[in-house]
mmCIF file of C-alpha atoms in Angstrom:
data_model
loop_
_atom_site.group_PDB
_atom_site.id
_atom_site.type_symbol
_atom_site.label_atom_id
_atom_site.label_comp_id
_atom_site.label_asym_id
_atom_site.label_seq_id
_atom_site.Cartn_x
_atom_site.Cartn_y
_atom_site.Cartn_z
ATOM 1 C CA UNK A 228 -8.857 112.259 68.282
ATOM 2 C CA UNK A 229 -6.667 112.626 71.164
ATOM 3 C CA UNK A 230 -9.344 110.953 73.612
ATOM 4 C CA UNK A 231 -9.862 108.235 71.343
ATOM 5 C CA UNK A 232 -6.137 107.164 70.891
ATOM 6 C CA UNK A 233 -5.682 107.495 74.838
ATOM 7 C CA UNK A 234 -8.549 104.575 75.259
ATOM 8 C CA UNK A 235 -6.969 102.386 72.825
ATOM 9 C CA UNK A 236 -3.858 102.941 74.077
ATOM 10 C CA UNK A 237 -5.284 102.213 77.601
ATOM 11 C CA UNK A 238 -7.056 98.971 76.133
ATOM 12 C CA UNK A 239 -3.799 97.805 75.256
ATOM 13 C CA UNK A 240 -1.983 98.037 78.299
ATOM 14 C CA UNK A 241 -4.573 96.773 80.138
ATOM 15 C CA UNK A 242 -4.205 93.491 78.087
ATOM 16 C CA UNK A 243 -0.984 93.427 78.247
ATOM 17 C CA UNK A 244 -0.897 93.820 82.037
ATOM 18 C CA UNK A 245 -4.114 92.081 83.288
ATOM 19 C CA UNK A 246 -4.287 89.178 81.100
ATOM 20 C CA UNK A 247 -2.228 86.001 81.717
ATOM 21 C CA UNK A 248 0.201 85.029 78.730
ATOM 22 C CA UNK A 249 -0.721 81.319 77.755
ATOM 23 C CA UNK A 250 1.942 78.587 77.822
ATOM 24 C CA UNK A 251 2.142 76.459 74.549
ATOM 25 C CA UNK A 252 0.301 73.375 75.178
ATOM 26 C CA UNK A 253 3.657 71.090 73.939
ATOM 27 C CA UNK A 254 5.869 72.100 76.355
ATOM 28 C CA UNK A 255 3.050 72.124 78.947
ATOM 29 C CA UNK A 256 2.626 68.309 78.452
ATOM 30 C CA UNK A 257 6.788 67.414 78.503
ATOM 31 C CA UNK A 258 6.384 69.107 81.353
ATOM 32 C CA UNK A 259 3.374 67.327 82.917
ATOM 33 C CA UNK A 260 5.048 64.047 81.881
ATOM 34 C CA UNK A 261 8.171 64.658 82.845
ATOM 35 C CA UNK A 262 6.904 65.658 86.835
ATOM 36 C CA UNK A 263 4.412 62.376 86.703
ATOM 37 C CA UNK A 264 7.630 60.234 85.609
ATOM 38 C CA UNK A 265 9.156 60.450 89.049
ATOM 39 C CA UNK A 266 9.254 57.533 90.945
ATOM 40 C CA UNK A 267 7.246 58.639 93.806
ATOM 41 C CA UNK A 268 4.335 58.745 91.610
ATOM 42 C CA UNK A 269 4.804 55.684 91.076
ATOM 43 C CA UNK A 270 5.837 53.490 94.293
ATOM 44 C CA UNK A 271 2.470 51.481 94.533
ATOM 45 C CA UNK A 272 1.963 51.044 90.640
ATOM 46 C CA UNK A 273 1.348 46.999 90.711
ATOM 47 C CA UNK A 274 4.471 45.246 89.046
ATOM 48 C CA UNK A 275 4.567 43.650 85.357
ATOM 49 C CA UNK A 276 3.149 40.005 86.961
ATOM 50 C CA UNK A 277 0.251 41.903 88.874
ATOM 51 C CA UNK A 278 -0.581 43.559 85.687
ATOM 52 C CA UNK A 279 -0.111 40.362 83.578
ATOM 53 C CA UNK A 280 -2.686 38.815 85.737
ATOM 54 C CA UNK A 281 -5.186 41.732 86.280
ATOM 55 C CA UNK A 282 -5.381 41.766 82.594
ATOM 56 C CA UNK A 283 -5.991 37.605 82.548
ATOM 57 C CA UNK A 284 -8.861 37.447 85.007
ATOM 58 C CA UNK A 285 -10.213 40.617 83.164
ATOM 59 C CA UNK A 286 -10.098 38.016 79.952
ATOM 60 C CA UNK A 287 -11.635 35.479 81.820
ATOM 61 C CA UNK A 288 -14.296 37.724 83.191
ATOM 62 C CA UNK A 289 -15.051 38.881 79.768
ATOM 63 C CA UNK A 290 -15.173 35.642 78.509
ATOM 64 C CA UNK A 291 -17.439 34.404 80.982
ATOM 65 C CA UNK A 292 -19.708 37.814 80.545
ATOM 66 C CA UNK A 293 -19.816 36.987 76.692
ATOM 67 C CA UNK A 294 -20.762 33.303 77.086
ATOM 68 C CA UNK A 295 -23.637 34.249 79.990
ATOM 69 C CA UNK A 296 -25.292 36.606 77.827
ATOM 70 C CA UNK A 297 -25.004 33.891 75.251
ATOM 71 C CA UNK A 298 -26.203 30.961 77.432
ATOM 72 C CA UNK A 299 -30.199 30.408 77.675
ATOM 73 C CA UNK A 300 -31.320 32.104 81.062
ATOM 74 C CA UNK A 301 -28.338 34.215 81.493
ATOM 75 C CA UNK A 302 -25.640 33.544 84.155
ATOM 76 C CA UNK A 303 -28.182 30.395 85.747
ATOM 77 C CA UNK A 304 -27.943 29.038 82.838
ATOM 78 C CA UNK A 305 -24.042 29.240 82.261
ATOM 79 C CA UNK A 306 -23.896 27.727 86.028
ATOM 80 C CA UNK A 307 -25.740 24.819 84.909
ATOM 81 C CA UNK A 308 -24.224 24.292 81.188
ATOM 82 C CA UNK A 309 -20.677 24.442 83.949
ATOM 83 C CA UNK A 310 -22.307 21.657 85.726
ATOM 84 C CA UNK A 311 -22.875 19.710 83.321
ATOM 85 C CA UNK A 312 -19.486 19.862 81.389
ATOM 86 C CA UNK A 313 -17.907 19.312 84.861
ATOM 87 C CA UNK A 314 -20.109 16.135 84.756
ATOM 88 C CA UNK A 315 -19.714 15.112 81.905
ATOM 89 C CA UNK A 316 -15.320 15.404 82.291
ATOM 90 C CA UNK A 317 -15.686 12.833 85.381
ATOM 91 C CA UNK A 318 -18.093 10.598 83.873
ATOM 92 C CA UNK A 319 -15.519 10.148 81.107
ATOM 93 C CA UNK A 320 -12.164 9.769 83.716
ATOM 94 C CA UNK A 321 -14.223 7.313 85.996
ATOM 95 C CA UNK A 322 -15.240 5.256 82.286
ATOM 96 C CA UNK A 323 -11.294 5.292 80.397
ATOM 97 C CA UNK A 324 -9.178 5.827 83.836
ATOM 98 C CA UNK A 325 -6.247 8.279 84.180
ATOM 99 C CA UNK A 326 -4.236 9.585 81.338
ATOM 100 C CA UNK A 327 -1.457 6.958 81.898
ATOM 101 C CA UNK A 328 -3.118 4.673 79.805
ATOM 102 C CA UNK A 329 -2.503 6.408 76.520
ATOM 103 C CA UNK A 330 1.371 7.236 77.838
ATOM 104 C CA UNK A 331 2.719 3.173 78.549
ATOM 105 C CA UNK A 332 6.625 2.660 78.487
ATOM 106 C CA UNK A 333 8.441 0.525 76.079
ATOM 107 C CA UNK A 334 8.639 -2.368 78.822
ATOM 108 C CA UNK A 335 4.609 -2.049 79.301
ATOM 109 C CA UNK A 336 4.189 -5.416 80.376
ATOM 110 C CA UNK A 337 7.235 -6.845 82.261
ATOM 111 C CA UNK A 338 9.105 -4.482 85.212
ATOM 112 C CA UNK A 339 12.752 -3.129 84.975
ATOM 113 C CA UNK A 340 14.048 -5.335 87.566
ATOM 114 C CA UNK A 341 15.542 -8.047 84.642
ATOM 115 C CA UNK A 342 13.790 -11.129 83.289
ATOM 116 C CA UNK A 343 12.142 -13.378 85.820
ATOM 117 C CA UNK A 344 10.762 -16.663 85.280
ATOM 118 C CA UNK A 345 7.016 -17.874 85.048
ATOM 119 C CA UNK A 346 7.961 -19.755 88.564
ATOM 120 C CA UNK A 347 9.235 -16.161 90.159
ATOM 121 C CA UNK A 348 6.788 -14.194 89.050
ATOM 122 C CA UNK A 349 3.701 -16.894 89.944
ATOM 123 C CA UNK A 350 5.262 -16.881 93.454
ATOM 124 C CA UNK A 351 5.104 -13.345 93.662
ATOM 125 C CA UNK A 352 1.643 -13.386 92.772
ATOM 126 C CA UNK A 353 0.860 -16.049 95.691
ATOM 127 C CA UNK A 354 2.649 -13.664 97.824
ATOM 128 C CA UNK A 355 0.236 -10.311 97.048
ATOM 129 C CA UNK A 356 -2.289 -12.406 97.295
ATOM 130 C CA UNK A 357 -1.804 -13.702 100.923
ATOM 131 C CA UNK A 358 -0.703 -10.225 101.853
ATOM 132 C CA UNK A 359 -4.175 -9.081 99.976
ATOM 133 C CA UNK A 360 -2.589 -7.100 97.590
ATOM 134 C CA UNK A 361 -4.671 -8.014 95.155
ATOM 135 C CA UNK A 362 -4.103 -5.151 92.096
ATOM 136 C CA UNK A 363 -0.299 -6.592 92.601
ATOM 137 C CA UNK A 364 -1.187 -9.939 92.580
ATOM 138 C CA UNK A 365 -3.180 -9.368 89.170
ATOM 139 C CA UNK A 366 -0.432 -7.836 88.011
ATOM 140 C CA UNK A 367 2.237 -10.674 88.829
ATOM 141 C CA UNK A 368 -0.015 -13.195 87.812
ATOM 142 C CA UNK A 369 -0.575 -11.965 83.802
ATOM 143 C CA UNK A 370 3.026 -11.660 83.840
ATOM 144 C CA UNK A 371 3.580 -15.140 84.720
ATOM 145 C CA UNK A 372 0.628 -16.175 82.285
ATOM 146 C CA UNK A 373 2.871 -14.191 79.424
ATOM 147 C CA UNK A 374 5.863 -15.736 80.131
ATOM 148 C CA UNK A 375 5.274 -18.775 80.702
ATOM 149 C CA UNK A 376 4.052 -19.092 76.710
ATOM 150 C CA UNK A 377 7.412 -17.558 76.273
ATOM 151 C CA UNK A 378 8.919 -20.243 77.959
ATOM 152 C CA UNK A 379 6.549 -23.125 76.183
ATOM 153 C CA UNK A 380 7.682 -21.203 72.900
ATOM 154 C CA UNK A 381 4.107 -20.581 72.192
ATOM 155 C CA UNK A 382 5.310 -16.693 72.112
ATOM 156 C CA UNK A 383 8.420 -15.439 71.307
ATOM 157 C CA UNK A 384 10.372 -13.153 74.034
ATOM 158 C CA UNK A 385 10.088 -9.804 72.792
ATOM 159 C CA UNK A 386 10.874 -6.709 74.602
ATOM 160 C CA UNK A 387 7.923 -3.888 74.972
ATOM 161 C CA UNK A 388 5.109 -6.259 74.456
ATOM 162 C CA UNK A 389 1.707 -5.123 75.489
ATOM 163 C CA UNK A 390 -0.393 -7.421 77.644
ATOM 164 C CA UNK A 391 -3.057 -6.681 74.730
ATOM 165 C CA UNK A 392 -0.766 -7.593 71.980
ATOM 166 C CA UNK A 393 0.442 -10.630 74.243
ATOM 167 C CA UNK A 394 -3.127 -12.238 74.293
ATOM 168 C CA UNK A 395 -4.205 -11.220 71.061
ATOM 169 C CA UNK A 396 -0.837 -13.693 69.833
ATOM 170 C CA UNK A 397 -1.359 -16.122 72.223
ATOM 171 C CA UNK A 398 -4.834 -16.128 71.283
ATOM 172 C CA UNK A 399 -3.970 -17.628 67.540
ATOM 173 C CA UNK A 400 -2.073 -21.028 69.247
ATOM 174 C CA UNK A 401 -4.719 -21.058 71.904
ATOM 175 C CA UNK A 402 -7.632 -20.070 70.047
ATOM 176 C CA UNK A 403 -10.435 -21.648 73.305
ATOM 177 C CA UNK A 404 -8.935 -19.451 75.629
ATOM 178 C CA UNK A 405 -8.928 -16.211 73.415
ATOM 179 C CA UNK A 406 -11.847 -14.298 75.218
ATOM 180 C CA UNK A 407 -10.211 -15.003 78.577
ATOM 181 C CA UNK A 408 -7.062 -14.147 77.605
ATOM 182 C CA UNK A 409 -8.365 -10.938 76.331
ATOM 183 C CA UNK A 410 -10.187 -10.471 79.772
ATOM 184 C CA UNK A 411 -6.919 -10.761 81.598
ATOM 185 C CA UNK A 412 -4.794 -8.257 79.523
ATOM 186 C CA UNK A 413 -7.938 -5.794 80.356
ATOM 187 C CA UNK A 414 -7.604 -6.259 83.816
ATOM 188 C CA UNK A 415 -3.846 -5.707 83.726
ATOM 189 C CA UNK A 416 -4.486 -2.647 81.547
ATOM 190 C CA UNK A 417 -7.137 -1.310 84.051
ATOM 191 C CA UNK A 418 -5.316 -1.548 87.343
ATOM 192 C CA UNK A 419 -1.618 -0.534 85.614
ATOM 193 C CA UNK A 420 -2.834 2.207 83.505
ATOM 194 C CA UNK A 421 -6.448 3.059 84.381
ATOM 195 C CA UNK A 422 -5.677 3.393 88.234
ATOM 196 C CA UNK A 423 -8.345 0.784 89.058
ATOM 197 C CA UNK A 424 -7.846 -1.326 91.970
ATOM 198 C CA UNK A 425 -8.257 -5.531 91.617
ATOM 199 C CA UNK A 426 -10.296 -7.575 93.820
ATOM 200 C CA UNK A 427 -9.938 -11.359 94.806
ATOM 201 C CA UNK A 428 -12.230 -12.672 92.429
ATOM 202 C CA UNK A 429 -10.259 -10.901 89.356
ATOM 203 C CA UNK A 430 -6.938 -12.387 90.527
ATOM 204 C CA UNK A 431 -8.436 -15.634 91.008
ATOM 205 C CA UNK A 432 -10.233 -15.496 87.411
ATOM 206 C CA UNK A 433 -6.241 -14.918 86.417
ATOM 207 C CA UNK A 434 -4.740 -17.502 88.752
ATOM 208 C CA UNK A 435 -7.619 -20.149 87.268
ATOM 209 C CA UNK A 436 -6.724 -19.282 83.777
ATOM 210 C CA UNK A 437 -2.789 -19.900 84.213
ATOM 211 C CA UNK A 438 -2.868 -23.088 85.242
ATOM 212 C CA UNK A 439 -5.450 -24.171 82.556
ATOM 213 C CA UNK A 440 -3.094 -22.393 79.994
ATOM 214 C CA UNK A 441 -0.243 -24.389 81.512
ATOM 215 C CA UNK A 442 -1.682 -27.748 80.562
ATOM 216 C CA UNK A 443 -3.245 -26.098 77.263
ATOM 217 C CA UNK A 444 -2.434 -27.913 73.983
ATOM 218 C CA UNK A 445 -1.732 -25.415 71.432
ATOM 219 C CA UNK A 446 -3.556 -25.212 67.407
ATOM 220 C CA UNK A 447 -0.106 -25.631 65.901
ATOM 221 C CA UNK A 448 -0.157 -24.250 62.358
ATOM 222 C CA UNK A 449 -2.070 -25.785 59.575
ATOM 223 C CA UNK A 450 -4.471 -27.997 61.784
ATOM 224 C CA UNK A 451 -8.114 -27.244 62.339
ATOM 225 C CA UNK A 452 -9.692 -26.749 65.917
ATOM 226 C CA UNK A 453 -11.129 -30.474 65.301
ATOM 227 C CA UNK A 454 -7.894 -32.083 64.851
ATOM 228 C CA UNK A 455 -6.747 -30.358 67.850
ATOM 229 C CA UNK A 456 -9.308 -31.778 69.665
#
């Protein structure tokens, strides 16, 4: 009896002094945190923009990942679908121009620089043109067109007009000279708002149609195109 109670009290002090006591796990981790909060743990951690963007081009990487296992033949084929859109997006700018078009001012036709006569603004015109200015010239002479119906009555002076809406009213007292009237606002349109650039032969489609228009006799209301005649 006396040898067995020696061994197990051996046993026990042998545990007691050989075995390491194990620290609780939660105050092992407060610990652990609390040592790995320190800054210099933490002096080359990227800042809150370098992480905002690492996780952005990881988006965009996934998204392009998704839509190359998606595409037919893989990431050749994404390249080329790419291509195409790419394509496609300057095949549309070259065809309706820059995005100015869409965003015209209230004075879209006339400048800020105060009303100007027909006379002023064909002399400006001339001037472009001998300087070879032409998208200028084009530009002075559908103003003078425009206002010189203002001036003949044939429209009435209104502020914001369009060149578009300009011929399209013009068009009703001058109904022979609606298609070319319609031909000059586009060219105004194209090289104000569509960043074209004129040539000679468009200002001197414009300059032609002026001085017809200025010796013009207008459909005044209730008679036929006959009469007129």
């Amino acid at each position: 009896m006396s040898g067995a109670g020696g061994i197990t009290t051996a046993r026990r002090d042998t545990a007691a002094g050989d075995i390491p006591v194990d620290t609780p796990r939660l105050p092992a981790r407060e610990a652990a945190e609390s040592e790995l909060s320190k800054p210099m743990y933490h002096e080359n951690d990227p800042n809150f923009l370098q992480r905002a963007l690492n996780q952005f081009w990881d988006w965009v990487a996934g998204v392009f990942d998704a839509a190359a296992g998606a595409a037919p033949g893989g990431p050749a084929g994404l390249a080329v679908l790419v291509v195409i859109v790419i394509g496609l997006a300057a095949a549309l700018w070259w065809r309706l121009g820059t995005p100015q078009r869409s965003s015209r001012s209230a004075d879209a036709l006339f400048d800020g620089d105060g009303p100007r006569s027909a006379a002023q603004h064909r002399a400006a015109a001339d001037t472009h043109a001998a300087a070879l200015r032409w998208t200028e010239a084009v530009q002075e002479r559908m103003r003078a067109i425009v206002r010189s119906l203002e001036e003949r009555a044939l429209l009435d002076p209104r502020p914001g007009r369009t060149a578009d809406e300009a011929a399209a009213e013009a068009g009703r007292t001058l109904p022979e000279h609606t298609t070319r009237l319609r031909a000059a606002a586009r060219s105004f349109d194209d090289v104000t708002y569509g960043g074209r650039t004129a040539d000679q032969p468009t200002y001197l489609s414009l300059r032609t149609l002026d001085l017809e228009l200025d010796e013009a006799k207008p459909l005044l209301p209730g008679t036929s195109r006959g009469a007129n005649g």
